[in-house]
PDB file of C-alpha atoms in Angstrom:
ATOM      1  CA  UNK A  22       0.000   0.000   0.000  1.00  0.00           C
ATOM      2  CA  UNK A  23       1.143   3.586  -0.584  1.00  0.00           C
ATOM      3  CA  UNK A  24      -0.306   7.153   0.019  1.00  0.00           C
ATOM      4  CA  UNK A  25       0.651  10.280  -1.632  1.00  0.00           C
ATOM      5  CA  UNK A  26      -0.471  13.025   0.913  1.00  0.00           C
ATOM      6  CA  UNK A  27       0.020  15.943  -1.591  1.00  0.00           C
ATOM      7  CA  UNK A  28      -2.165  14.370  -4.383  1.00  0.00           C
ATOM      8  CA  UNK A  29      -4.425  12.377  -1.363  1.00  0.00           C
ATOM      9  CA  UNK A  30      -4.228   9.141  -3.258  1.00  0.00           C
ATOM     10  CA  UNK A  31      -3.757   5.578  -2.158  1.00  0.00           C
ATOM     11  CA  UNK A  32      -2.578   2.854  -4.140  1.00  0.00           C
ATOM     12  CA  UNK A  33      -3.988  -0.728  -2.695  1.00  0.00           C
ATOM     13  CA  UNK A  34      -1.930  -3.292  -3.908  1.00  0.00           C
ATOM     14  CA  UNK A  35      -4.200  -6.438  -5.329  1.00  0.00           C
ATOM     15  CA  UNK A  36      -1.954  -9.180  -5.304  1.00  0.00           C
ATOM     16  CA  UNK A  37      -0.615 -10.215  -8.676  1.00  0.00           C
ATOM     17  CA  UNK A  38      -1.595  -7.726 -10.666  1.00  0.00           C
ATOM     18  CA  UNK A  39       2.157  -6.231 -11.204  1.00  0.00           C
ATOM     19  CA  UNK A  40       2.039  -4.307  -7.638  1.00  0.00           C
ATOM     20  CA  UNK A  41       5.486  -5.280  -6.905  1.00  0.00           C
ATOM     21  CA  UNK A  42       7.021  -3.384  -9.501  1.00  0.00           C
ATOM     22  CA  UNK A  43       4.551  -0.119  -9.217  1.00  0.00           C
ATOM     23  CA  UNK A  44       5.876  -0.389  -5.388  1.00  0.00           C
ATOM     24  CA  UNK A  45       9.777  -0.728  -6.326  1.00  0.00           C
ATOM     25  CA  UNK A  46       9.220   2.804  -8.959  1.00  0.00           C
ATOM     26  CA  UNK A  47       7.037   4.504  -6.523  1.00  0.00           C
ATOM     27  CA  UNK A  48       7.421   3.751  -3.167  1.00  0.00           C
ATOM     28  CA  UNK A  49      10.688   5.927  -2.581  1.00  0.00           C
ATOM     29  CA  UNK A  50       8.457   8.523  -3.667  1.00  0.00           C
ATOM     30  CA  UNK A  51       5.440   7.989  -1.294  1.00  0.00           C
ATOM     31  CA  UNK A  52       4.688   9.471   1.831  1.00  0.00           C
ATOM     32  CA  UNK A  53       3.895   6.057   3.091  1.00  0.00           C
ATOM     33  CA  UNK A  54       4.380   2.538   2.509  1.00  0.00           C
ATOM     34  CA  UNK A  55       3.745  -0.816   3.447  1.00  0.00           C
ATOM     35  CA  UNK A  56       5.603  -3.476   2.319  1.00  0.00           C
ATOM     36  CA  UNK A  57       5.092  -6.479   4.449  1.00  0.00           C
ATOM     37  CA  UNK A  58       4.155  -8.251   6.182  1.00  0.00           C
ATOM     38  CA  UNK A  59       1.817  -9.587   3.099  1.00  0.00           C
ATOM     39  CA  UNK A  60      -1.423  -9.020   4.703  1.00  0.00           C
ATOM     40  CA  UNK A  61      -0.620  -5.044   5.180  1.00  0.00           C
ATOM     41  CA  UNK A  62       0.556  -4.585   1.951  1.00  0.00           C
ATOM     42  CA  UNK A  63      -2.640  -6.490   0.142  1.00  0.00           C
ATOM     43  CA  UNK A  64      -4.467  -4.824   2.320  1.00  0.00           C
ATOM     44  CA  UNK A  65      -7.936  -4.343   0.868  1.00  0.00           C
ATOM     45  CA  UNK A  66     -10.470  -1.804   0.594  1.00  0.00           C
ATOM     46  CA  UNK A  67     -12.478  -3.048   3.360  1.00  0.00           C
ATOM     47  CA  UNK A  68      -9.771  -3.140   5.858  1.00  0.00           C
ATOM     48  CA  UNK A  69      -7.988   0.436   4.904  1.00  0.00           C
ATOM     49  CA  UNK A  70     -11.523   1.895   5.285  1.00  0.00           C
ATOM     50  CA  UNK A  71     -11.614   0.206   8.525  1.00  0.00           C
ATOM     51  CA  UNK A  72      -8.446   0.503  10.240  1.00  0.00           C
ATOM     52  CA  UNK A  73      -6.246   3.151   8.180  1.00  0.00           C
ATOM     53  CA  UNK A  74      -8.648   5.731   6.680  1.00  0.00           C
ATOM     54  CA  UNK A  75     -10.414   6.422   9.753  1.00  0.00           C
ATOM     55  CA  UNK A  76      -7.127   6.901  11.599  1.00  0.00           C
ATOM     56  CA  UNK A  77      -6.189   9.700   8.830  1.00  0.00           C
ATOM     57  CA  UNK A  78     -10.036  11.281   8.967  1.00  0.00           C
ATOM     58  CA  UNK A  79      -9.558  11.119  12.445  1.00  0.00           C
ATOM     59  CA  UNK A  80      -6.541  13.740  12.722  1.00  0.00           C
ATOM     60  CA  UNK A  81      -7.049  15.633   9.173  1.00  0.00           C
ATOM     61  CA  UNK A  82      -9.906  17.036   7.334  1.00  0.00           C
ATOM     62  CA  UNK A  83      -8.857  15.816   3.551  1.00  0.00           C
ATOM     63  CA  UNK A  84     -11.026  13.214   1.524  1.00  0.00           C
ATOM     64  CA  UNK A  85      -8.941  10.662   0.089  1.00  0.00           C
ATOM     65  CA  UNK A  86      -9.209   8.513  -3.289  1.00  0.00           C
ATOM     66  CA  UNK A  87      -8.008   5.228  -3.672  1.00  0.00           C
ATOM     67  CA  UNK A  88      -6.124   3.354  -7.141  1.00  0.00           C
ATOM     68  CA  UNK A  89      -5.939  -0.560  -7.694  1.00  0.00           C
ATOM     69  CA  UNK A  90      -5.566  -2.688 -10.565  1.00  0.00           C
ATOM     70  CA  UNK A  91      -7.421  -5.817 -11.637  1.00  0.00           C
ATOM     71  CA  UNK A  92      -6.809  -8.311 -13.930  1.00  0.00           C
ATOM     72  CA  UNK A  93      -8.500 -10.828 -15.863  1.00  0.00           C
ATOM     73  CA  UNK A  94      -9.686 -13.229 -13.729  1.00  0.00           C
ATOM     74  CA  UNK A  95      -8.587 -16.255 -15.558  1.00  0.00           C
ATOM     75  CA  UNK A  96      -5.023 -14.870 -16.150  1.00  0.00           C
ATOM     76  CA  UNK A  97      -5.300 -13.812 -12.755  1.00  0.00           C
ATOM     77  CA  UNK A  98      -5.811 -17.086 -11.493  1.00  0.00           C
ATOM     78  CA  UNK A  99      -3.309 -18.739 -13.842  1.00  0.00           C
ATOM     79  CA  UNK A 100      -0.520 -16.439 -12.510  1.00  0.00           C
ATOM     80  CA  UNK A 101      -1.312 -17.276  -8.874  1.00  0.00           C
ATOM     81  CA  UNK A 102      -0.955 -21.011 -10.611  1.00  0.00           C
ATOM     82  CA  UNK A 103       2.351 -20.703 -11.859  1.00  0.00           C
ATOM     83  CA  UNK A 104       3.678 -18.636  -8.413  1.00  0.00           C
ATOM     84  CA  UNK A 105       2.512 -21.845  -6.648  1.00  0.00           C
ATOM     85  CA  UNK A 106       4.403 -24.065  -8.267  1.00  0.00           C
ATOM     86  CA  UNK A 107       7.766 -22.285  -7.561  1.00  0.00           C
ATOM     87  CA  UNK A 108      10.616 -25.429  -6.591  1.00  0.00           C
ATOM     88  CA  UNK A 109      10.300 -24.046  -2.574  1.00  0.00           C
ATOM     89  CA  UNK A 110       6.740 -24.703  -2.044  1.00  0.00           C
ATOM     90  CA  UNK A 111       7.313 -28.547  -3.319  1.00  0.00           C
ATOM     91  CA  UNK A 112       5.677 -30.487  -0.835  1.00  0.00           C
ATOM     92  CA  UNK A 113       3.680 -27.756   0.681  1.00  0.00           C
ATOM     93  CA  UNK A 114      -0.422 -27.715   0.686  1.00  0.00           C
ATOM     94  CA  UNK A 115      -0.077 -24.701  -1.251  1.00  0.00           C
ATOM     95  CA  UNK A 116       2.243 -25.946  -3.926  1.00  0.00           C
ATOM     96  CA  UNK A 117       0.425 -26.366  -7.656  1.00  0.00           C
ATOM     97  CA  UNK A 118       3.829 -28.262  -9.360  1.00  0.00           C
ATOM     98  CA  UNK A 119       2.230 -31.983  -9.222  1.00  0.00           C
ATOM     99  CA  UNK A 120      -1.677 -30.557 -10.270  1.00  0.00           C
ATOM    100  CA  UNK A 121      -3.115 -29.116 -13.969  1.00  0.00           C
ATOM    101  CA  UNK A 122      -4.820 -25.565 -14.122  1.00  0.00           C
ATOM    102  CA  UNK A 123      -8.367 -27.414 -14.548  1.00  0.00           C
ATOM    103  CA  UNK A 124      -7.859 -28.896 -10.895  1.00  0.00           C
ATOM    104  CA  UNK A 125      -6.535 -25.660  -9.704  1.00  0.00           C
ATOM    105  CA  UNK A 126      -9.706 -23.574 -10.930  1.00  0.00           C
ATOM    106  CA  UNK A 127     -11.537 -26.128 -10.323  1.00  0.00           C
ATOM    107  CA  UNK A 128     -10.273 -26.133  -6.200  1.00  0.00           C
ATOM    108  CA  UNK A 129     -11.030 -22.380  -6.487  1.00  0.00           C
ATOM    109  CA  UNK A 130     -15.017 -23.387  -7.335  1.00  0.00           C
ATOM    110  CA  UNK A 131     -15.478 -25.000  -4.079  1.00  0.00           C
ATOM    111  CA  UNK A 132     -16.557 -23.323  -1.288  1.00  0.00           C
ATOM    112  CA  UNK A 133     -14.162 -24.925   1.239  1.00  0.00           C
ATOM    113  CA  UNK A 134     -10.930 -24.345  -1.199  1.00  0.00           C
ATOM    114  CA  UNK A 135      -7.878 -26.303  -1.172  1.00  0.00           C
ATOM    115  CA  UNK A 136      -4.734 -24.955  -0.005  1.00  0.00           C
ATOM    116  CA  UNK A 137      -3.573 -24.614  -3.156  1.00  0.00           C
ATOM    117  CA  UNK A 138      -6.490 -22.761  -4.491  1.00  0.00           C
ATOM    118  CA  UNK A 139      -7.331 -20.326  -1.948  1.00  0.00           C
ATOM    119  CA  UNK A 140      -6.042 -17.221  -3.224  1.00  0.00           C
ATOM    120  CA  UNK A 141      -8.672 -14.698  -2.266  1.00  0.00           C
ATOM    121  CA  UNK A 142     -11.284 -12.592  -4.604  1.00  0.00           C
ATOM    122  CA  UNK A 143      -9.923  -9.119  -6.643  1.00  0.00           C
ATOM    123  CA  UNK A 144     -14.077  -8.223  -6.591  1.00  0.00           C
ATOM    124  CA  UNK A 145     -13.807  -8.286  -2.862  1.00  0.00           C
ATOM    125  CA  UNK A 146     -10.398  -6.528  -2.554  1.00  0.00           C
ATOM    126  CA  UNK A 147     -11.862  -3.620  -4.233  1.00  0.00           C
ATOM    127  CA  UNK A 148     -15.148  -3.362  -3.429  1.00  0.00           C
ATOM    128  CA  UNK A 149     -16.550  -1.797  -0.019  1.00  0.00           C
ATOM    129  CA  UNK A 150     -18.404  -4.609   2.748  1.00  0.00           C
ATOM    130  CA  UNK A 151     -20.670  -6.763   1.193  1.00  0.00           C
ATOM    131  CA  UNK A 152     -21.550  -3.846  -1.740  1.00  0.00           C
ATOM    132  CA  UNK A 153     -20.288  -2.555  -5.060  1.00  0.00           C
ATOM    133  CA  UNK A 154     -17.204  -1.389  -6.029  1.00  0.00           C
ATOM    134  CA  UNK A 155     -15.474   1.394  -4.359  1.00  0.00           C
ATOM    135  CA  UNK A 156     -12.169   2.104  -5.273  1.00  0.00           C
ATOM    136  CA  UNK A 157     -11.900   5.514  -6.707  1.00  0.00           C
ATOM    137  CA  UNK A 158      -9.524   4.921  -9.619  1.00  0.00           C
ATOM    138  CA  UNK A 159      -9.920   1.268 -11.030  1.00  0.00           C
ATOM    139  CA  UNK A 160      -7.205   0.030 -13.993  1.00  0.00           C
ATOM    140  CA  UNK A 161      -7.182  -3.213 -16.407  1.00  0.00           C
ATOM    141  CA  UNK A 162      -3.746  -4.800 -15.425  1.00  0.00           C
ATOM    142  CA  UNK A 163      -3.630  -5.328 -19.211  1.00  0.00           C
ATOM    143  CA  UNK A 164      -3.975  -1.626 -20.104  1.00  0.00           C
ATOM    144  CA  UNK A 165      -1.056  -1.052 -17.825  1.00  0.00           C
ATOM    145  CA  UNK A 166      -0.199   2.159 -19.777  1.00  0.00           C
ATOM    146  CA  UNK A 167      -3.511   4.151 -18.629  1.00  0.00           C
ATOM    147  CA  UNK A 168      -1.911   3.579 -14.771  1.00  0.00           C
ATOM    148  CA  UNK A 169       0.832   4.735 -16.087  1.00  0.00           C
ATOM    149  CA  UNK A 170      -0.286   7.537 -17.579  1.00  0.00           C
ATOM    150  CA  UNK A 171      -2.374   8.663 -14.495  1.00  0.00           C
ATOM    151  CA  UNK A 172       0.491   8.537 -11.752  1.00  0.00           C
ATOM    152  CA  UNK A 173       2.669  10.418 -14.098  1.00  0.00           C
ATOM    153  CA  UNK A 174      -0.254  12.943 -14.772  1.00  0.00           C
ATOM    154  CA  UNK A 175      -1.013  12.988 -10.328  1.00  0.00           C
ATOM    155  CA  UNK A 176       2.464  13.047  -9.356  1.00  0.00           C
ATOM    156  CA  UNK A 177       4.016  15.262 -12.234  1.00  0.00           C
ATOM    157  CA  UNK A 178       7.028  12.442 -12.940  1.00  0.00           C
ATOM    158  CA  UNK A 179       8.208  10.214 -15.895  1.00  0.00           C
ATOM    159  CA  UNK A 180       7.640   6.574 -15.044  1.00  0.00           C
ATOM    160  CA  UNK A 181       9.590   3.245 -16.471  1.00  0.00           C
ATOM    161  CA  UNK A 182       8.174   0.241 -15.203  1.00  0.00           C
ATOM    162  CA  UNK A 183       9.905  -2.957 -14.716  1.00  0.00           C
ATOM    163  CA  UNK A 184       8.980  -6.430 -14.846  1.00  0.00           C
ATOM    164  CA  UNK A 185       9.215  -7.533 -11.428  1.00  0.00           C
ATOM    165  CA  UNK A 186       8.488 -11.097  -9.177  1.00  0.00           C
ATOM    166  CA  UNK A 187       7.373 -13.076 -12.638  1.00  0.00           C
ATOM    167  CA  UNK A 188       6.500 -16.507 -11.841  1.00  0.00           C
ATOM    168  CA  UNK A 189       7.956 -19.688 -13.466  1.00  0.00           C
ATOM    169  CA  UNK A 190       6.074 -20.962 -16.785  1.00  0.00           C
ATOM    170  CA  UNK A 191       3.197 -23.361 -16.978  1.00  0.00           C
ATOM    171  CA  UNK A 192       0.862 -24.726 -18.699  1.00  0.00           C
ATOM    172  CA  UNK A 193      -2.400 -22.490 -18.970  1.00  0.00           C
ATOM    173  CA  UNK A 194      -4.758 -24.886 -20.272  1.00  0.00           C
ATOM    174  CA  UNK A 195      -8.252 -24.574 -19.312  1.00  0.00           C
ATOM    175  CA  UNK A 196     -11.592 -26.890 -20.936  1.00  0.00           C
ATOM    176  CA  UNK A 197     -14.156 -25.540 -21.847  1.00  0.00           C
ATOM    177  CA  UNK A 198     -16.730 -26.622 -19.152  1.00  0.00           C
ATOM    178  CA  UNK A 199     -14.289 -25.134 -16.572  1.00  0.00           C
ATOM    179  CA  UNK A 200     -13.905 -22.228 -17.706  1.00  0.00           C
ATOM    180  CA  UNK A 201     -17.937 -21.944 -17.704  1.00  0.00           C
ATOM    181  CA  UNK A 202     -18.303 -23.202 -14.466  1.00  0.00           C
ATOM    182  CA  UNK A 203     -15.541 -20.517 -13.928  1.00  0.00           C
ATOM    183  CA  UNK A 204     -17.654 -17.027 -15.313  1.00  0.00           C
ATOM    184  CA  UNK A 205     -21.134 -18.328 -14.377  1.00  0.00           C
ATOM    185  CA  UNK A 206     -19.806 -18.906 -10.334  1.00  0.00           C
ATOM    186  CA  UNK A 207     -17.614 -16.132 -10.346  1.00  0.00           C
ATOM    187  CA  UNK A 208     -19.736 -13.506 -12.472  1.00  0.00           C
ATOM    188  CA  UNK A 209     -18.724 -10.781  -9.942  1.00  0.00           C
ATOM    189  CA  UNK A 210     -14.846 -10.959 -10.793  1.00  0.00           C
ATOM    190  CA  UNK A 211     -15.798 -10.871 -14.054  1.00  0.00           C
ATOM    191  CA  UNK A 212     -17.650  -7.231 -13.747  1.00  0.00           C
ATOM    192  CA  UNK A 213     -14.693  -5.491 -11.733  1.00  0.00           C
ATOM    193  CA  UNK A 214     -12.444  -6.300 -14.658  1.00  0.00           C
ATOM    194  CA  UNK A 215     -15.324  -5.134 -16.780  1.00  0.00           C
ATOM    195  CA  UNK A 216     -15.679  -2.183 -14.764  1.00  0.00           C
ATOM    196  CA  UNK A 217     -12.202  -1.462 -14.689  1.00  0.00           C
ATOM    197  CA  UNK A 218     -12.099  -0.551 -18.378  1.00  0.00           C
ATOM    198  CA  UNK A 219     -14.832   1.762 -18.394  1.00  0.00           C
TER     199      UNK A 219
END
């Protein structure tokens, strides 16, 4: 997470959706930033509305807009996939080497989700308790550029962005039936990325 104070912006970090390397180009710059431990710096709407913003309302009188970035949810999915299966979490619940994409979306269907495929909800991240969307500033992670575009226009500065924390390569391949299963079940992850281009 990181807050500009000047521009009263904060960027909430949705987990692999390139946050690592927005962090590493603009974090020097920010007036605060949380790194770690994981759960701070994914920290989601809900839970900066809860615990950080009304710290900040609490001692100054400024209204404050919030930036995130989705992705699409099945290349979402697929990247959390091919993190998982990184050689140091052989052996672990979590790991994805010895299982196919179809099994892993197909974990993330259930309601009681494997290790492996419990990976949260981007719709949730970004959307306020049990209601509709409400970050301020919503980006495609595939139109990258308009992000871009916007902190340089906020924060007045020229921005390179590297490719940062890329996960190994795997197989992507999805049937049919899953992926159906996949938009009718989770419709709603489906409209933030929607919503995110408009």
């Amino acid at each position: 997470m990181l807050v500009f104070w000047p521009q009263k912006l904060v960027f909430l970090a949705v987990p692999k959706t390139g946050t690592t390397a927005i962090e590493d180009v603009l974090g020097p710059i920010a007036d605060m930033r949380i790194s770690s431990p994981p759960i701070f710096k994914h920290m989601p709407l809900v839970r900066f509305n809860t615990y950080i913003k009304p710290f900040i309302l609490d001692n100054f009188d400024v209204k404050l807009e919030t930036v995130a970035v989705v992705r699409n949810p099945i290349d979402w999915l697929g990247s959390w996939y091919r993190y998982r299966s990184r050689p140091e979490l052989v052996g672990q619940p979590n790991s994805t080497r010895e299982i196919s994409f179809d099994t892993f979306v197909k974990g993330y269907l259930r309601d009681k989700k494997p290790a492996y495929s419990n990976v949260g909800s981007q719709s949730v991240f970004v959307s306020r308790h049990k209601g509709p969307i409400g970050v301020t500033h919503l980006f495609q992670y595939e139109q990258m550029e308009k992000l871009i575009e916007f902190f340089e226009r906020q924060l007045s500065i020229s921005i390179n962005l590297p490719r940062l924390n890329q996960s190994p390569s795997r197989e992507l391949q999805l049937s049919s039936d899953v992926e159906e299963r996949l938009r009718k079940r989770c419709a709603a992850e489906f409209e933030a990325w929607s919503a995110a281009r408009r």
